[in-house]
Coordinates of C-alpha atoms in Angstrom, one line a residue:
X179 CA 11.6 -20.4 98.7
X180 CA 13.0 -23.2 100.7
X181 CA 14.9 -24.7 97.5
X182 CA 16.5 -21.1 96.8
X183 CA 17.7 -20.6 100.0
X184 CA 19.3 -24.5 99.9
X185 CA 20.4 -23.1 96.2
X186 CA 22.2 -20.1 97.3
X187 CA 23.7 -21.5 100.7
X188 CA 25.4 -24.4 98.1
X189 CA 26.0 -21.7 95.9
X190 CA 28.2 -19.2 98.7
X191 CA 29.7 -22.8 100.1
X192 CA 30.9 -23.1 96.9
X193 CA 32.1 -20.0 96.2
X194 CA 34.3 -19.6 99.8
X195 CA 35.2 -23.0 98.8
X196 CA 36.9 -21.9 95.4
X197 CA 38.5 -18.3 97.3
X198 CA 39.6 -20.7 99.8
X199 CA 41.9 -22.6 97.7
X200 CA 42.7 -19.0 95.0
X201 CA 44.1 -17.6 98.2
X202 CA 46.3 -21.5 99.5
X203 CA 47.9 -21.2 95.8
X204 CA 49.1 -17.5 96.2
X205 CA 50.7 -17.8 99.4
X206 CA 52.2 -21.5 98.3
X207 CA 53.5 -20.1 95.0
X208 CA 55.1 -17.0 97.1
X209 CA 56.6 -19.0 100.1
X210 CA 58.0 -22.1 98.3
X211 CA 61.3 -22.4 97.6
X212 CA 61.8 -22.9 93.4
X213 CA 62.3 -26.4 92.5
X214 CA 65.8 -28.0 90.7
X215 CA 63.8 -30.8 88.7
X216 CA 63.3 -31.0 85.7
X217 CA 59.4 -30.6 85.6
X218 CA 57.6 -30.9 82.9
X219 CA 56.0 -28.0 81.1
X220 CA 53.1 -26.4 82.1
X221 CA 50.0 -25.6 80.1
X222 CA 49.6 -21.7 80.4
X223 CA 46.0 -20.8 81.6
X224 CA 44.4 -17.6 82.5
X225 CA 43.3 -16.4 84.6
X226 CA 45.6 -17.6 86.5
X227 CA 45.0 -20.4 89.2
X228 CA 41.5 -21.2 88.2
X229 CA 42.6 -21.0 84.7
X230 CA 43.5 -24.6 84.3
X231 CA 40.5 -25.6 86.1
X232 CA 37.7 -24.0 83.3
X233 CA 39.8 -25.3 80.6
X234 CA 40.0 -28.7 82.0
X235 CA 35.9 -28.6 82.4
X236 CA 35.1 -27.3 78.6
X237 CA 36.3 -31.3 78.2
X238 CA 39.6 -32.6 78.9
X239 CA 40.2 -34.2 75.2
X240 CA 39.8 -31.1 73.5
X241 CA 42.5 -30.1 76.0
X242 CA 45.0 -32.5 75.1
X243 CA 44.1 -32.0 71.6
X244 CA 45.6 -28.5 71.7
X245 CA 48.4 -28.7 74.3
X246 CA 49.5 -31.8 72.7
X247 CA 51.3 -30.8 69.6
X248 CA 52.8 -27.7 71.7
X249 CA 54.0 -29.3 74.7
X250 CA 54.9 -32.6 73.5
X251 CA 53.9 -35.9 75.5
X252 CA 54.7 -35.1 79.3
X253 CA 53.4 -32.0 80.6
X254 CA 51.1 -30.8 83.7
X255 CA 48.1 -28.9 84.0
X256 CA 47.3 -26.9 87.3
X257 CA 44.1 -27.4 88.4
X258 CA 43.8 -25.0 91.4
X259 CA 45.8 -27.2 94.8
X260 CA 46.8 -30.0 92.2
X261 CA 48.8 -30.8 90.1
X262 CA 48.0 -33.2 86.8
X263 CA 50.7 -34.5 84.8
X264 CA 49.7 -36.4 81.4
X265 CA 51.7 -39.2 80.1
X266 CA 50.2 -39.3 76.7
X267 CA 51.6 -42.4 74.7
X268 CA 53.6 -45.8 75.1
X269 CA 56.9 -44.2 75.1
X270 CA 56.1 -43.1 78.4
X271 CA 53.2 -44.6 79.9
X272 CA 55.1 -47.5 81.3
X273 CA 55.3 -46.5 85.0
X274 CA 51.9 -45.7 85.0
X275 CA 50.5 -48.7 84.3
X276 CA 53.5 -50.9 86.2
X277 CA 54.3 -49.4 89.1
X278 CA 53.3 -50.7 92.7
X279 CA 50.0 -49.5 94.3
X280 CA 52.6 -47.6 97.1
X281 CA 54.3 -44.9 94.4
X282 CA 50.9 -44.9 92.2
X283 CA 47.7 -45.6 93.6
X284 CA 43.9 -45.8 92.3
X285 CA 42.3 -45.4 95.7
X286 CA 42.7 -41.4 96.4
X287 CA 41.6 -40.7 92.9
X288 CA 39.1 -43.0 92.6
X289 CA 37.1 -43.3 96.2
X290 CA 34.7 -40.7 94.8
X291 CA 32.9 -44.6 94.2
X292 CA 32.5 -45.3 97.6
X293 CA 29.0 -43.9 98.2
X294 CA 28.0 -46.3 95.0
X295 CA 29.9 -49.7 95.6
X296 CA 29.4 -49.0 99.3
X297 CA 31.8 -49.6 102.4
X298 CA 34.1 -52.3 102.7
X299 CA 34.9 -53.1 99.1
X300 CA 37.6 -51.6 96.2
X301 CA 38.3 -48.6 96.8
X302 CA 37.1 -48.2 100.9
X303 CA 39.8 -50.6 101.8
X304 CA 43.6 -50.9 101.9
X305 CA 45.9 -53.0 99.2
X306 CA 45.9 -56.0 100.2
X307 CA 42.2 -56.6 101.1
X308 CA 41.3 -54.8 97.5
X309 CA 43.8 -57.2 96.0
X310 CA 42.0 -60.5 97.2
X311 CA 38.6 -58.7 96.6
X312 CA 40.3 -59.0 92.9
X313 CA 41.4 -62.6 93.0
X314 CA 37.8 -63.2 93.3
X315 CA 36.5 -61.7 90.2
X316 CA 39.2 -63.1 88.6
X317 CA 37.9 -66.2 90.0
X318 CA 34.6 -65.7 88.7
X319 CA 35.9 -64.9 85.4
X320 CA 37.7 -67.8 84.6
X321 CA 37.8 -69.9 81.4
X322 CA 35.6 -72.7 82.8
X323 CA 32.8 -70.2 83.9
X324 CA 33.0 -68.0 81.0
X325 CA 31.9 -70.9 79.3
X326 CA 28.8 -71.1 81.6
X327 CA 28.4 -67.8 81.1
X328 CA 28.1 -67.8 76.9
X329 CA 25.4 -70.4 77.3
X330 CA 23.2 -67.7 79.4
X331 CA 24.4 -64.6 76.8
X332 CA 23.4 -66.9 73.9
X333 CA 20.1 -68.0 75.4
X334 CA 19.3 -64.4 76.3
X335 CA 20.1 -63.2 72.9
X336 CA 18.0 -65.7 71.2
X337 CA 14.9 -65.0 73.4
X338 CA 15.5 -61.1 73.1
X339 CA 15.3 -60.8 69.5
X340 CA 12.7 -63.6 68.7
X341 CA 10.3 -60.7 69.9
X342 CA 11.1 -58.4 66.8
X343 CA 9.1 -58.7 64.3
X344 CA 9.7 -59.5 60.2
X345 CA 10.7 -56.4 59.2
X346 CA 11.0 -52.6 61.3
X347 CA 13.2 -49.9 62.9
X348 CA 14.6 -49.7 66.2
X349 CA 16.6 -47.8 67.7
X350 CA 19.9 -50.0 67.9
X351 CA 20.9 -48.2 70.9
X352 CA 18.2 -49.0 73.4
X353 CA 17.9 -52.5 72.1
X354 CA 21.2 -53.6 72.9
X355 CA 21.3 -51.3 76.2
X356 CA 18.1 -53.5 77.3
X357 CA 19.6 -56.7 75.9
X358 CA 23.1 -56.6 78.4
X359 CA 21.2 -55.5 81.2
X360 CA 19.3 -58.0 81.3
X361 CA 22.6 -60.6 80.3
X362 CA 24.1 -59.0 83.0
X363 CA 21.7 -59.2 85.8
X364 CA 21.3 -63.6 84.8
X365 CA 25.2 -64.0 84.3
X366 CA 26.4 -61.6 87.0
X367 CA 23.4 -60.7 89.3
X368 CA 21.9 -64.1 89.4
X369 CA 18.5 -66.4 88.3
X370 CA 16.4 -64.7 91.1
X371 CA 17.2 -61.0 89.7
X372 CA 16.7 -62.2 85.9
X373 CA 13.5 -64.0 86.7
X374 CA 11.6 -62.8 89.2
X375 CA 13.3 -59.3 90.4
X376 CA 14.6 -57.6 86.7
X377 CA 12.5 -54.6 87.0
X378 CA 13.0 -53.2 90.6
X379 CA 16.9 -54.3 90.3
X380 CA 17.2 -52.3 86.9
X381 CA 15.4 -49.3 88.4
X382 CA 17.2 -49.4 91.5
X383 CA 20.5 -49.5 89.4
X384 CA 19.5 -46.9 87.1
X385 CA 18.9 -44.6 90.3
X386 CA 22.7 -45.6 91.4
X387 CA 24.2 -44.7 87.7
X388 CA 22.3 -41.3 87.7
X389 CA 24.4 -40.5 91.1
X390 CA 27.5 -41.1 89.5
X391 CA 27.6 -37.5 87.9
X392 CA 30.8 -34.8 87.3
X393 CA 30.3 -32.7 90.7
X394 CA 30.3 -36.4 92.5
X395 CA 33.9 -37.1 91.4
X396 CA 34.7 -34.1 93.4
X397 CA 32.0 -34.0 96.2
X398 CA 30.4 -37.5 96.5
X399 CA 28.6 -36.7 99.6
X400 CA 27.2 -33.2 98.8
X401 CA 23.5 -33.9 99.5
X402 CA 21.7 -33.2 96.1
X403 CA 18.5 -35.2 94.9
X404 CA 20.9 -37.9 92.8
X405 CA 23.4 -38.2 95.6
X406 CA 20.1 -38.9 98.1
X407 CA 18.5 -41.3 95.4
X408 CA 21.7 -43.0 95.0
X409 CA 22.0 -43.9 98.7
X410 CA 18.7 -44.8 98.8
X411 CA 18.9 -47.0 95.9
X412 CA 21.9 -48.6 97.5
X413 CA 20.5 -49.1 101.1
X414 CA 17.3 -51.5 99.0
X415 CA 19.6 -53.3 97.0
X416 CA 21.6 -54.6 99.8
X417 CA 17.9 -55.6 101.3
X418 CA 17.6 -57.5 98.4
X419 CA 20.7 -59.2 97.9
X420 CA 21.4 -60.1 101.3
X421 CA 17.5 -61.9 101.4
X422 CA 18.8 -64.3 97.9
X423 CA 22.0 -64.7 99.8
X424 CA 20.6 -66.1 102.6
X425 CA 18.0 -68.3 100.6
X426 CA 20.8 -70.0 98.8
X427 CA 22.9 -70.3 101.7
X428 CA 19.8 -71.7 103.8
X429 CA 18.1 -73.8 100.7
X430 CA 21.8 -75.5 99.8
X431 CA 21.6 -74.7 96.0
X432 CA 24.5 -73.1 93.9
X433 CA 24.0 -71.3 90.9
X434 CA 26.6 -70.8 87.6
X435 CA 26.9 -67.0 88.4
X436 CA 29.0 -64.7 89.8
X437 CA 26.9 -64.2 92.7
X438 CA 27.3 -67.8 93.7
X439 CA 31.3 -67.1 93.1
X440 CA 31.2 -64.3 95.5
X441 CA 29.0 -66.1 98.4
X442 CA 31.4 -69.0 98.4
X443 CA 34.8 -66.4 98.0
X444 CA 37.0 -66.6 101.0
X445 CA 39.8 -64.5 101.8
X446 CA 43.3 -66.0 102.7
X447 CA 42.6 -66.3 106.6
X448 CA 39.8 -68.4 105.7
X449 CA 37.4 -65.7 106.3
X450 CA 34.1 -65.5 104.0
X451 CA 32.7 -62.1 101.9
X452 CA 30.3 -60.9 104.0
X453 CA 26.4 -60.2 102.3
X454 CA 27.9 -56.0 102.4
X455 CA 30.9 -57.0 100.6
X456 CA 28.9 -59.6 97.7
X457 CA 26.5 -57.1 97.0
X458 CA 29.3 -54.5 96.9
X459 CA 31.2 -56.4 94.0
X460 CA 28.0 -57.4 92.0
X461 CA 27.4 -53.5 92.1
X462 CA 30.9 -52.9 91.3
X463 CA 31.2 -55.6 88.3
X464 CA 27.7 -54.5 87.0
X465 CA 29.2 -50.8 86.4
X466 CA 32.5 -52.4 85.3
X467 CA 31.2 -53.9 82.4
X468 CA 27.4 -52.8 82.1
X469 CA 28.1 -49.3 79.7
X470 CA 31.4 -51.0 78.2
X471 CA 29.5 -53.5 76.4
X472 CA 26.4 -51.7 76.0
X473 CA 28.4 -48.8 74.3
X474 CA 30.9 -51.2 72.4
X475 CA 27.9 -53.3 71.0
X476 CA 26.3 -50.1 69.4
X477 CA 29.8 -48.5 68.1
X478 CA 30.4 -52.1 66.5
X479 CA 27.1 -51.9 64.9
X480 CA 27.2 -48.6 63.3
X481 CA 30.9 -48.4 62.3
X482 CA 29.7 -52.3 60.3
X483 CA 26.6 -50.6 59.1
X484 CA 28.1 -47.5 57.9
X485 CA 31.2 -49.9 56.1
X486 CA 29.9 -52.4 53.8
X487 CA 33.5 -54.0 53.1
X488 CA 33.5 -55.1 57.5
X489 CA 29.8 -55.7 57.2
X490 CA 30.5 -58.6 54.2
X491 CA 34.1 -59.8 55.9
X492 CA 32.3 -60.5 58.9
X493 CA 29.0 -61.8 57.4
X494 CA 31.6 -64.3 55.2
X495 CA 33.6 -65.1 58.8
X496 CA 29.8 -66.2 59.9
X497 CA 29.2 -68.3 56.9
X498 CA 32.5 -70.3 57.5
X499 CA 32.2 -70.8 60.7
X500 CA 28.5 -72.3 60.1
X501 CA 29.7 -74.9 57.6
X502 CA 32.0 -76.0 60.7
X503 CA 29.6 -75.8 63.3
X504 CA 26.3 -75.4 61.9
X505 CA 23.8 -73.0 64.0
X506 CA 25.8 -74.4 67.6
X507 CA 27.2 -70.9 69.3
X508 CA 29.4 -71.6 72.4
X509 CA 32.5 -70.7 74.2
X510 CA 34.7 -72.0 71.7
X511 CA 32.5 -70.9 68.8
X512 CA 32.8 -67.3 69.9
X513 CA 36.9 -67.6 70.0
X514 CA 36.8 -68.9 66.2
X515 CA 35.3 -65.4 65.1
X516 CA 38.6 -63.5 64.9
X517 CA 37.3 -61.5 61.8
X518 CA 33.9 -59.5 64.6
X519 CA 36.8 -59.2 67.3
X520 CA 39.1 -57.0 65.1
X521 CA 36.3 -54.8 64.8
X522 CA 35.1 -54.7 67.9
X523 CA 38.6 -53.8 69.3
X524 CA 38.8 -51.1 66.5
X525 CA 35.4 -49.9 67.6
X526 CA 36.7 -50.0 71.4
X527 CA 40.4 -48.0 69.9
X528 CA 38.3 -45.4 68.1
X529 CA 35.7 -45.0 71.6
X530 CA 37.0 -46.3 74.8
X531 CA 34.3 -45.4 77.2
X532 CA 36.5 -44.6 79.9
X533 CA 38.5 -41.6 78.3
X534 CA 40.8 -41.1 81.3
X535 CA 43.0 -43.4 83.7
X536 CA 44.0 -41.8 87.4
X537 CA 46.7 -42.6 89.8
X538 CA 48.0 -40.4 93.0
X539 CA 51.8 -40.3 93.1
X540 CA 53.3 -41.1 96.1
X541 CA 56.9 -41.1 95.3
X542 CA 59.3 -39.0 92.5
X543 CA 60.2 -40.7 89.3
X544 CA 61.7 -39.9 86.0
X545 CA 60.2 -40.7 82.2
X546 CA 61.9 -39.9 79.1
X547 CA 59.4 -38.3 76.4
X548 CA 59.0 -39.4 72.6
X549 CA 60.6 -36.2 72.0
X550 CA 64.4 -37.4 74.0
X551 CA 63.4 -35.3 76.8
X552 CA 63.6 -36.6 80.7
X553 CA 61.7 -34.9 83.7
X554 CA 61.2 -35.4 86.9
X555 CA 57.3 -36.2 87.8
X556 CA 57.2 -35.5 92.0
X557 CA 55.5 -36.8 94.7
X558 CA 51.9 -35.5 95.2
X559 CA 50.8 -35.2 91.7
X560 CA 47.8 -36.8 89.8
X561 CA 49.3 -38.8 87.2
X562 CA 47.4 -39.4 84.1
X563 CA 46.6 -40.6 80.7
X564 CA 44.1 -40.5 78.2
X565 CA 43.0 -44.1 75.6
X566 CA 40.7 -42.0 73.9
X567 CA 43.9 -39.2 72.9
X568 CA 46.5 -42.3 73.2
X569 CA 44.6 -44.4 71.0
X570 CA 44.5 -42.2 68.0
X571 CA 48.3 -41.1 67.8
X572 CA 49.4 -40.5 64.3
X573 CA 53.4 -42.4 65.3
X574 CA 51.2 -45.3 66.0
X575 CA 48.3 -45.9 64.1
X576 CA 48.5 -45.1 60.4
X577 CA 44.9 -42.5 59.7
X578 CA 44.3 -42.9 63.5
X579 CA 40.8 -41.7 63.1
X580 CA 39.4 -44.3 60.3
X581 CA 37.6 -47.5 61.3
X582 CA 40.1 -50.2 60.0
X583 CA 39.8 -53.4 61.7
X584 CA 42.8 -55.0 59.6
X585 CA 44.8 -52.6 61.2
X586 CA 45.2 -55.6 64.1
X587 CA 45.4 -58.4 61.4
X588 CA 48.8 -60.8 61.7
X589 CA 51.6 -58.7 59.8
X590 CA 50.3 -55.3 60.9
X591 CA 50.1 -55.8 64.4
X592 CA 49.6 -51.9 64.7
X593 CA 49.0 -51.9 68.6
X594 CA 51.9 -53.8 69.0
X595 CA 54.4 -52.0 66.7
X596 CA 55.3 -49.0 69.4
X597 CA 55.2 -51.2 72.7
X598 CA 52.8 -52.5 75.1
X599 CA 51.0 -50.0 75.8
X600 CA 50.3 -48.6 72.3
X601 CA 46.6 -50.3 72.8
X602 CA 44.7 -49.0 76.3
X603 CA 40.9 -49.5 76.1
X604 CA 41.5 -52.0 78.9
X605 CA 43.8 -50.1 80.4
X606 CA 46.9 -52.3 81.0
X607 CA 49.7 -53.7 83.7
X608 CA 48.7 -53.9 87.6
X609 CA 45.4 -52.8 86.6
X610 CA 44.2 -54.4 83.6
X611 CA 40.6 -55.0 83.3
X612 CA 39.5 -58.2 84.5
X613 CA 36.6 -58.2 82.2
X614 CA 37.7 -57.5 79.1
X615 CA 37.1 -61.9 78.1
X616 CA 33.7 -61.3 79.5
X617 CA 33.0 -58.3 77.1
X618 CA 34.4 -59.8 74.0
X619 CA 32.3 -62.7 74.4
X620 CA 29.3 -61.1 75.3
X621 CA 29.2 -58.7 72.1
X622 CA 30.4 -61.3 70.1
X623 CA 27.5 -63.6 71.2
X624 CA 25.3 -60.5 70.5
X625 CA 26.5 -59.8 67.0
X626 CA 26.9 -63.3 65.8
X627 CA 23.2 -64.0 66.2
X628 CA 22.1 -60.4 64.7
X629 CA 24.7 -61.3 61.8
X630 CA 23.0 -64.6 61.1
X631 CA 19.4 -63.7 61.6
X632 CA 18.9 -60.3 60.2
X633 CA 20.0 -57.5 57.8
X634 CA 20.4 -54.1 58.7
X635 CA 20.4 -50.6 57.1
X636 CA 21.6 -47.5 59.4
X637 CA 18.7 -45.0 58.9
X638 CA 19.9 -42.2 61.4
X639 CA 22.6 -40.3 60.5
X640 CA 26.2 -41.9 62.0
X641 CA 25.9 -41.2 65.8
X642 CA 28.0 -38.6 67.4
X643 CA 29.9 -39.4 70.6
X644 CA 28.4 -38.0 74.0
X645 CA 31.5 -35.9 75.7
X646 CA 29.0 -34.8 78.7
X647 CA 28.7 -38.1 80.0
X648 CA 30.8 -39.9 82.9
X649 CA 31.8 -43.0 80.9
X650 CA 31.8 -42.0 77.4
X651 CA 29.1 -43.3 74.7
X652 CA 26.9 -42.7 72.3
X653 CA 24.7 -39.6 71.6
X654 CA 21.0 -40.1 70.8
X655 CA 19.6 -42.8 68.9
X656 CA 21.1 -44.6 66.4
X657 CA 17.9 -46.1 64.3
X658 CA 18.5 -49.0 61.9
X659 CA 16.2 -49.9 59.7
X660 CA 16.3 -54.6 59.8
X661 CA 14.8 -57.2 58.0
X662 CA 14.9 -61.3 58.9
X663 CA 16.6 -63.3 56.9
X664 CA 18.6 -66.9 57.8
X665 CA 22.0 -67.1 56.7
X666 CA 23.1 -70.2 55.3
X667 CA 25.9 -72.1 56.2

């Protein structure tokens, strides 16, 4: 009874909520004075007001897929008291992805985070501080420790899949899920998480990722059970961290992970990250790259299993690189394989996990569409584009929707044909991921060993991709059918 009443008191909040802002868009659209810009169409909804808002929900690509070819590659969709304006492809994506942080910001859009990566870090601070918080992943990321960092994912691979047996079927999905959680927690979380603290770690963690779900990108605080395991979650892993902070700092030792790189970070007036602020990034970086490579790994697989003619290129790219190097898998090994990273960044083209970039507009500007037209873009919009829509556009990729690796091989350089910004799984510009080295390497030091140690069948039909979820991946299992078999050099 209690839970029906807490139901149906949500339920009404949300409702006045909803009439609330249905009533502020009447009024606005009746008092303001038209505008002389040249805005950018808008996508025609009904009903009207909320109209935009249940088509964007029914899944924003299927959106874009139909307003698209009608509207053209700048246009805006009114989602109740804002305003989203799409930028859909290079030609006029390159203010979003250059412009300062004070005419297009991440932090209004994206400080639905907060409650997850805590106080004091990205997006619950200004600018500046967010942009030395960034100089010290980027510090953690660097060559020298990547190649630290290889060792671990190499050593971790090799103890993962020793425990298969001859011959059997698995689910290809929750193997390499399991596998980069637990490369993750040694290279990023640190040897006291990987060895002694995995389980209650992961479980906190997956309690955090299940509070990160659609209704908390628009009310992060609203007290559901997810939002109130989240915070819980949370509130024990800082316990955690903050007790193998203080044991390193107290015992003297330094460890090769980026833990250790975030204890001994500094900002510019010599200040150091506090044990809030480490276990903030480590949360941050862990949801950063955690699902990217997990969902990357298991796209690379089945698109290689499902294509015989990728599956022997980059079987024959293994084979030459053995006579070179013999069974020795490093850093430098890894960069050699160029044949396994064409198809991972196809795989990555075809499914970026994040199918939509943000940014608040804080001043007007201009962009000139594919089709020759200009508009103006105001102050106060949600500026946005889509990878998973931009990365499939006909102008730019020749049969956008096949798997064809070769499509980045020297000569056809198809991301680069159009401009810069033709290519946007990492997103691009000011806000370029950080981790994208870190997540070549890793699947690449996953697939390498699985390439020389096994063969695969795909069993399960080719897996569909999961729309419902918040970053973007792969729907039920994806069972392969493997046997054990060394591959000579």
């Amino acid at each position: 009874m209690e839970m029906e009443l807490m139901n149906s008191k949500f339920f009404n909040v949300g409702l006045l909520i909803v009439a609330t802002l249905v009533v502020a868009k009447l009024i606005s659209a009746l008092i303001m004075p038209k505008s002389g810009k040249r805005l950018p169409p808008v996508i025609k909804a009904w009903p009207p007001v909320i109209g935009g808002l249940l088509q964007f929900l029914k899944g924003p690509i299927i959106m874009l897929r139909k307003e698209y070819p009608k509207l053209g590659s700048v246009f805006t969709l009114n989602l109740v008291n804002k305003n989203i304006t799409f930028l859909i492809g290079p030609e006029v994506s390159a203010h979003f992805f250059k412009a300062s942080e004070s005419d297009l910001s991440q932090q209004e859009v994206y400080r639905f985070n907060v409650p997850t990566f805590g106080p004091g870090v990205v997006f619950d601070v200004d600018y500046s501080i967010r942009q030395e918080q960034f100089r010290f992943f980027t510090e953690a990321l660097r060559a020298s420790k990547l190649k630290g960092y290889v060792d671990q994912m190499v050593v971790e691979a090799q103890d993962y899949f020793s425990k298969w047996g001859e011959s059997g079927e698995v689910d290809l999905k929750y193997e390499l899920e399991h596998l980069i959680i637990l490369t993750a927690s040694r290279c990023l979380l640190g040897r006291e998480v990987r060895d002694k603290l995995f389980d209650d770690v992961s479980a906190l963690f997956h309690d955090l990722d299940n509070g990160m779900l659609p209704i908390s990108v628009l009310f992060p605080y609203l007290p559901i059970p997810a939002h109130r395991r989240r915070d819980k979650a949370r509130k024990k892993l800082a316990h955690i961290f903050a007790n193998i902070i203080n044991s390193r700092k107290d015992s003297g030792k330094s460890e090769n992970d980026m833990l250790q790189c975030f204890i001994e970070s500094k900002y510019k007036d010599g200040r150091p990250t506090t044990e809030g602020e480490v276990t903030g990034l480590l949360i941050a970086a862990l949801f950063a790259g955690q699902h990217t490579s997990s969902i990357t790994s298991t796209w690379t697989g089945a698109y290689l299993l499902r294509y015989k003619q990728y599956l022997a290129d980059v079987v024959k790219e293994q084979e030459t690189i053995m006579k070179k190097h013999g069974d020795h898998i490093d850093h430098d090994v890894l960069s050699e394989m160029e044949v396994l990273h064409r198809c991972i960044k196809e795989a990555l083209r075809l499914h970026p996990p994040l199918i939509m970039l943000l940014r608040q507009s804080h001043s007007d500007f201009s962009v000139t569409s594919q089709e020759g037209k200009e508009y103006d873009i105001p102050s106060g919009h949600i500026v946005a584009t889509s990878p998973a829509f931009a990365n499939r556009l006909p102008h730019i990729y020749k049969n956008p929707d096949d798997f064809d690796p070769e499509r980045f091989a020297p000569g056809r350089d198809e991301d680069k044909a159009a401009g810069q910004f033709s290519y946007i799984s990492f997103g691009g510009g000011r806000h370029g991921c950080l981790g994208e080295p870190f997540a070549y390497l890793q699947i690449k030091a996953i697939w390498s060993h699985l390439l020389r140690n096994f063969e695969f069948e795909l069993v399960s039909p080719f897996p569909e991709i999961d729309w419902n979820a918040m970053v973007v991946g792969v729907k039920g299992k994806v069972m392969v059918r493997y046997k054990r078999r060394k591959l000579a050099a």
